[in-house]
Amino acid sequence: MLELALDARRGSFHLQVECRFASQWTVVFGHSGAGKSTLLRLLAGLDRDRQDAAMRGRVVMEDCVLTDTTRSLWLQPGRRQSALVTQQPALFPHLSIAANIAFGLRGMDRAARSRRVEEMLDMVDATGLVPLRLRDLSGGQAQRVALARALAPKPRLLLLDEPFSALDGAASDALLDRLQAWVRENHAQAVMATHDVSDALAIGAEVLLLREGRMMALGPAHEVLAAERNRLLGRLQSDQTPSP
């Protein structure tokens, strides 16, 4: 369970969200500029020291307080047991694929690290990429490696910001199925931002609807996104209607 009450400003943008995520999967849905990425970065503990940003509020995950500005408490990103995967893979260019994935595996011996890296590569269907150099990876391949790196330390809180944007529909669906199984098996909590209504509906989780920084609704996907679903169906039917 994740509880948050946030009031944040970044430049001229103002985000206000107060809610409780009770599901293992929560989809943050909104169009460009709604505040999805800002929310995920705040949950990850980032942007605290930006000169153009100010935030007050509280974030609690189960029994752990991640942020509480009334007590001047801000748990550092590396201590939150969280991982953030963004649209940009942001891999370390000086490291190999295996070394990128192993980067966060501190305290494990070499054999255990190797096993975990192999496990993560298999999980994201990227075992064949190991011999390649980073500069030879496609956008989708790099995104798989970035996801493997995020999962390797087994975070309690997995934050996903449009993580499948570089993958085609079939590859995205397959990876999402694997990821949902991983979250269940590892008792993690996932928060995924998307502006794609089909992704949100496919997951079947609760949905937080954001609009211009404001929380508009929180609930089952089929209820919160009913209007968006009808709009999408209407557009598809219009596209399929033959011209006179």
CSV table of C-alpha atoms in Angstrom, one decimal:
chain,number,residue,atom,x,y,z
A,1,MET,CA,0.0,0.0,0.0
A,2,LEU,CA,1.3,3.5,-0.9
A,3,GLU,CA,-0.2,6.6,0.6
A,4,LEU,CA,0.6,10.0,-0.7
A,5,ALA,CA,-0.4,13.6,-0.2
A,6,LEU,CA,1.7,15.9,-2.4
A,7,ASP,CA,1.6,19.5,-3.3
A,8,ALA,CA,4.5,20.3,-5.7
A,9,ARG,CA,5.5,23.1,-8.0
A,10,ARG,CA,8.0,22.9,-10.8
A,11,GLY,CA,8.3,26.2,-12.6
A,12,SER,CA,4.7,27.2,-13.5
A,13,PHE,CA,3.4,23.7,-13.1
A,14,HIS,CA,1.4,22.7,-10.0
A,15,LEU,CA,0.8,19.1,-9.0
A,16,GLN,CA,-1.8,18.2,-6.2
A,17,VAL,CA,-2.4,14.6,-5.4
A,18,GLU,CA,-3.8,13.0,-2.3
A,19,CYS,CA,-4.8,9.3,-2.4
A,20,ARG,CA,-3.9,5.7,-1.4
A,21,PHE,CA,-2.8,3.0,-3.9
A,22,ALA,CA,-4.1,-0.3,-2.5
A,23,SER,CA,-3.4,-2.4,-5.6
A,24,GLN,CA,-0.1,-4.0,-6.6
A,25,TRP,CA,-0.5,-2.2,-9.9
A,26,THR,CA,-1.5,1.4,-10.3
A,27,VAL,CA,-1.6,3.1,-13.7
A,28,VAL,CA,-1.2,6.9,-13.7
A,29,PHE,CA,-3.1,8.0,-16.8
A,30,GLY,CA,-3.0,11.4,-18.4
A,31,HIS,CA,-2.2,13.2,-21.6
A,32,SER,CA,1.1,15.1,-22.1
A,33,GLY,CA,1.6,17.7,-19.4
A,34,ALA,CA,-0.7,16.1,-16.9
A,35,GLY,CA,2.0,15.5,-14.3
A,36,LYS,CA,2.7,11.8,-14.6
A,37,SER,CA,6.5,12.0,-14.8
A,38,THR,CA,6.6,14.6,-12.0
A,39,LEU,CA,4.6,12.4,-9.7
A,40,LEU,CA,6.9,9.4,-10.4
A,41,ARG,CA,10.0,11.4,-9.8
A,42,LEU,CA,8.7,12.6,-6.5
A,43,LEU,CA,7.9,9.0,-5.4
A,44,ALA,CA,11.5,8.1,-6.4
A,45,GLY,CA,12.8,10.9,-4.2
A,46,LEU,CA,14.2,13.0,-7.1
A,47,ASP,CA,14.1,16.8,-7.9
A,48,ARG,CA,14.3,17.8,-4.2
A,49,ASP,CA,17.1,20.3,-4.8
A,50,ARG,CA,16.0,21.8,-8.1
A,51,GLN,CA,15.9,25.6,-7.9
A,52,ASP,CA,12.7,25.7,-9.9
A,53,ALA,CA,10.9,23.1,-7.8
A,54,ALA,CA,9.2,23.1,-4.4
A,55,MET,CA,7.3,20.4,-2.7
A,56,ARG,CA,5.5,19.7,0.5
A,57,GLY,CA,3.6,16.6,1.6
A,58,ARG,CA,4.0,13.0,2.7
A,59,VAL,CA,4.7,9.6,1.0
A,60,VAL,CA,4.4,6.4,3.0
A,61,MET,CA,4.9,2.9,1.7
A,62,GLU,CA,3.5,0.3,4.0
A,63,ASP,CA,5.4,0.9,7.3
A,64,CYS,CA,8.1,3.1,5.8
A,65,VAL,CA,7.9,6.9,5.6
A,66,LEU,CA,9.6,8.0,2.4
A,67,THR,CA,8.8,11.7,2.6
A,68,ASP,CA,7.3,13.9,5.3
A,69,THR,CA,8.1,17.6,4.9
A,70,THR,CA,6.5,18.5,8.2
A,71,ARG,CA,9.3,16.5,9.8
A,72,SER,CA,12.0,17.5,7.3
A,73,LEU,CA,12.2,13.8,6.3
A,74,TRP,CA,13.3,12.9,2.8
A,75,LEU,CA,14.6,9.4,2.4
A,76,GLN,CA,17.4,9.5,-0.2
A,77,PRO,CA,16.6,7.7,-3.6
A,78,GLY,CA,19.1,5.0,-3.0
A,79,ARG,CA,17.5,4.1,0.4
A,80,ARG,CA,13.9,3.9,-0.9
A,81,GLN,CA,14.1,0.4,-2.3
A,82,SER,CA,12.6,1.8,-5.4
A,83,ALA,CA,13.5,1.8,-9.1
A,84,LEU,CA,12.5,4.2,-11.8
A,85,VAL,CA,12.5,3.2,-15.5
A,86,THR,CA,11.9,6.1,-17.9
A,87,GLN,CA,11.4,6.4,-21.7
A,88,GLN,CA,15.2,7.1,-22.0
A,89,PRO,CA,17.1,4.0,-21.0
A,90,ALA,CA,20.0,6.1,-19.5
A,91,LEU,CA,22.4,3.1,-19.6
A,92,PHE,CA,26.0,3.7,-18.4
A,93,PRO,CA,27.9,4.0,-21.7
A,94,HIS,CA,31.3,2.9,-20.1
A,95,LEU,CA,29.8,-0.4,-18.9
A,96,SER,CA,28.9,-3.6,-20.7
A,97,ILE,CA,25.3,-4.8,-20.8
A,98,ALA,CA,26.0,-7.3,-18.0
A,99,ALA,CA,27.8,-4.7,-15.9
A,100,ASN,CA,24.9,-2.3,-16.4
A,101,ILE,CA,22.4,-4.9,-15.0
A,102,ALA,CA,24.7,-5.8,-12.1
A,103,PHE,CA,25.3,-2.2,-11.1
A,104,GLY,CA,22.9,-2.1,-8.2
A,105,LEU,CA,23.8,-5.6,-6.9
A,106,ARG,CA,26.0,-4.6,-4.0
A,107,GLY,CA,26.7,-7.1,-1.2
A,108,MET,CA,26.5,-10.1,-3.6
A,109,ASP,CA,29.4,-12.3,-4.5
A,110,ARG,CA,30.4,-12.7,-8.1
A,111,ALA,CA,28.6,-16.0,-8.7
A,112,ALA,CA,25.4,-14.7,-7.2
A,113,ARG,CA,25.6,-11.5,-9.3
A,114,SER,CA,26.1,-13.5,-12.5
A,115,ARG,CA,23.1,-15.7,-11.7
A,116,ARG,CA,20.9,-12.6,-11.1
A,117,VAL,CA,22.1,-10.9,-14.3
A,118,GLU,CA,21.3,-14.1,-16.3
A,119,GLU,CA,17.9,-14.3,-14.6
A,120,MET,CA,17.0,-10.7,-15.4
A,121,LEU,CA,18.2,-11.1,-19.0
A,122,ASP,CA,15.9,-14.1,-19.4
A,123,MET,CA,13.1,-12.3,-17.8
A,124,VAL,CA,13.1,-9.4,-20.3
A,125,ASP,CA,13.9,-11.8,-23.2
A,126,ALA,CA,17.4,-10.2,-23.8
A,127,THR,CA,19.8,-13.1,-23.3
A,128,GLY,CA,21.1,-12.8,-26.9
A,129,LEU,CA,22.1,-9.2,-26.4
A,130,VAL,CA,25.1,-9.8,-24.1
A,131,PRO,CA,27.8,-9.9,-26.8
A,132,LEU,CA,26.6,-6.6,-28.2
A,133,ARG,CA,28.0,-3.1,-27.5
A,134,LEU,CA,25.6,-0.5,-26.1
A,135,ARG,CA,25.9,1.6,-29.2
A,136,ASP,CA,24.7,-1.3,-31.3
A,137,LEU,CA,21.4,-1.7,-29.4
A,138,SER,CA,18.1,-0.6,-30.9
A,139,GLY,CA,15.8,1.6,-28.7
A,140,GLY,CA,13.7,-1.4,-27.8
A,141,GLN,CA,16.7,-3.5,-26.9
A,142,ALA,CA,18.2,-0.7,-24.7
A,143,GLN,CA,14.9,-0.4,-22.9
A,144,ARG,CA,14.9,-4.1,-22.1
A,145,VAL,CA,18.4,-3.8,-20.6
A,146,ALA,CA,17.2,-0.7,-18.6
A,147,LEU,CA,14.3,-2.7,-17.2
A,148,ALA,CA,16.5,-5.6,-16.3
A,149,ARG,CA,18.9,-3.3,-14.4
A,150,ALA,CA,15.9,-1.8,-12.5
A,151,LEU,CA,14.6,-5.2,-11.5
A,152,ALA,CA,17.9,-6.8,-10.5
A,153,PRO,CA,18.0,-5.4,-6.9
A,154,LYS,CA,14.4,-6.6,-6.5
A,155,PRO,CA,12.9,-3.2,-5.6
A,156,ARG,CA,9.8,-2.9,-3.4
A,157,LEU,CA,8.5,0.0,-5.4
A,158,LEU,CA,8.8,-0.2,-9.2
A,159,LEU,CA,8.1,3.1,-11.0
A,160,LEU,CA,7.6,2.9,-14.8
A,161,ASP,CA,7.4,6.0,-17.0
A,162,GLU,CA,6.1,5.0,-20.4
A,163,PRO,CA,8.6,2.1,-20.3
A,164,PHE,CA,7.5,0.3,-23.5
A,165,SER,CA,7.4,3.3,-25.8
A,166,ALA,CA,10.3,1.9,-27.9
A,167,LEU,CA,8.7,-1.5,-28.3
A,168,ASP,CA,6.0,-2.6,-30.9
A,169,GLY,CA,2.6,-3.8,-29.7
A,170,ALA,CA,3.3,-7.5,-29.5
A,171,ALA,CA,6.7,-7.1,-27.8
A,172,SER,CA,5.2,-4.6,-25.3
A,173,ASP,CA,2.3,-6.9,-24.4
A,174,ALA,CA,4.6,-9.9,-23.9
A,175,LEU,CA,7.0,-8.0,-21.7
A,176,LEU,CA,4.1,-6.5,-19.7
A,177,ASP,CA,2.8,-10.0,-19.0
A,178,ARG,CA,6.2,-11.0,-17.7
A,179,LEU,CA,6.5,-7.9,-15.6
A,180,GLN,CA,3.1,-8.4,-14.0
A,181,ALA,CA,4.1,-11.9,-13.0
A,182,TRP,CA,7.4,-10.6,-11.6
A,183,VAL,CA,5.6,-8.0,-9.5
A,184,ARG,CA,3.3,-10.6,-8.1
A,185,GLU,CA,6.0,-13.2,-7.3
A,186,ASN,CA,8.3,-10.6,-5.6
A,187,HIS,CA,5.5,-8.9,-3.7
A,188,ALA,CA,6.4,-5.5,-5.2
A,189,GLN,CA,4.3,-2.5,-5.9
A,190,ALA,CA,4.3,-1.0,-9.4
A,191,VAL,CA,3.2,2.5,-10.5
A,192,MET,CA,3.2,2.9,-14.3
A,193,ALA,CA,2.6,6.2,-16.1
A,194,THR,CA,1.0,6.1,-19.6
A,195,HIS,CA,-1.0,8.2,-22.0
A,196,ASP,CA,-2.1,5.1,-23.9
A,197,VAL,CA,-5.6,4.0,-22.9
A,198,SER,CA,-5.2,0.5,-24.3
A,199,ASP,CA,-2.2,-0.1,-22.0
A,200,ALA,CA,-4.1,1.1,-19.0
A,201,LEU,CA,-7.1,-1.1,-19.8
A,202,ALA,CA,-4.9,-4.2,-20.7
A,203,ILE,CA,-3.4,-4.2,-17.2
A,204,GLY,CA,-6.7,-4.2,-15.5
A,205,ALA,CA,-5.4,-2.4,-12.4
A,206,GLU,CA,-6.6,0.7,-10.6
A,207,VAL,CA,-6.1,3.9,-12.5
A,208,LEU,CA,-5.2,7.4,-11.2
A,209,LEU,CA,-6.5,9.9,-13.7
A,210,LEU,CA,-4.4,13.2,-13.8
A,211,ARG,CA,-5.4,16.3,-15.7
A,212,GLU,CA,-3.1,19.4,-15.6
A,213,GLY,CA,-1.6,18.4,-12.3
A,214,ARG,CA,-5.0,17.6,-10.6
A,215,MET,CA,-6.2,14.2,-9.5
A,216,MET,CA,-9.5,13.7,-11.3
A,217,ALA,CA,-10.3,10.0,-10.3
A,218,LEU,CA,-8.9,6.9,-8.8
A,219,GLY,CA,-10.5,3.5,-9.3
A,220,PRO,CA,-10.9,0.5,-11.6
A,221,ALA,CA,-9.7,1.1,-15.1
A,222,HIS,CA,-13.0,0.2,-16.8
A,223,GLU,CA,-14.7,2.9,-14.7
A,224,VAL,CA,-12.1,5.7,-14.6
A,225,LEU,CA,-11.3,5.4,-18.3
A,226,ALA,CA,-14.8,4.8,-19.7
A,227,ALA,CA,-14.9,8.1,-21.5
A,228,GLU,CA,-11.4,7.6,-22.9
A,229,ARG,CA,-12.3,4.1,-24.0
A,230,ASN,CA,-15.5,5.3,-25.8
A,231,ARG,CA,-13.6,8.1,-27.5
A,232,LEU,CA,-11.0,5.6,-28.7
A,233,LEU,CA,-13.6,3.2,-30.0
A,234,GLY,CA,-15.4,6.0,-31.7
A,235,ARG,CA,-12.2,7.0,-33.5
A,236,LEU,CA,-11.5,3.4,-34.6
A,237,GLN,CA,-15.1,3.0,-36.0
A,238,SER,CA,-14.7,6.3,-37.8
A,239,ASP,CA,-11.4,5.2,-39.4
A,240,GLN,CA,-13.0,2.0,-40.5
A,241,THR,CA,-16.1,3.6,-42.1
A,242,PRO,CA,-15.7,3.5,-45.9
A,243,SER,CA,-15.8,6.8,-47.7
A,244,PRO,CA,-18.9,7.4,-49.8
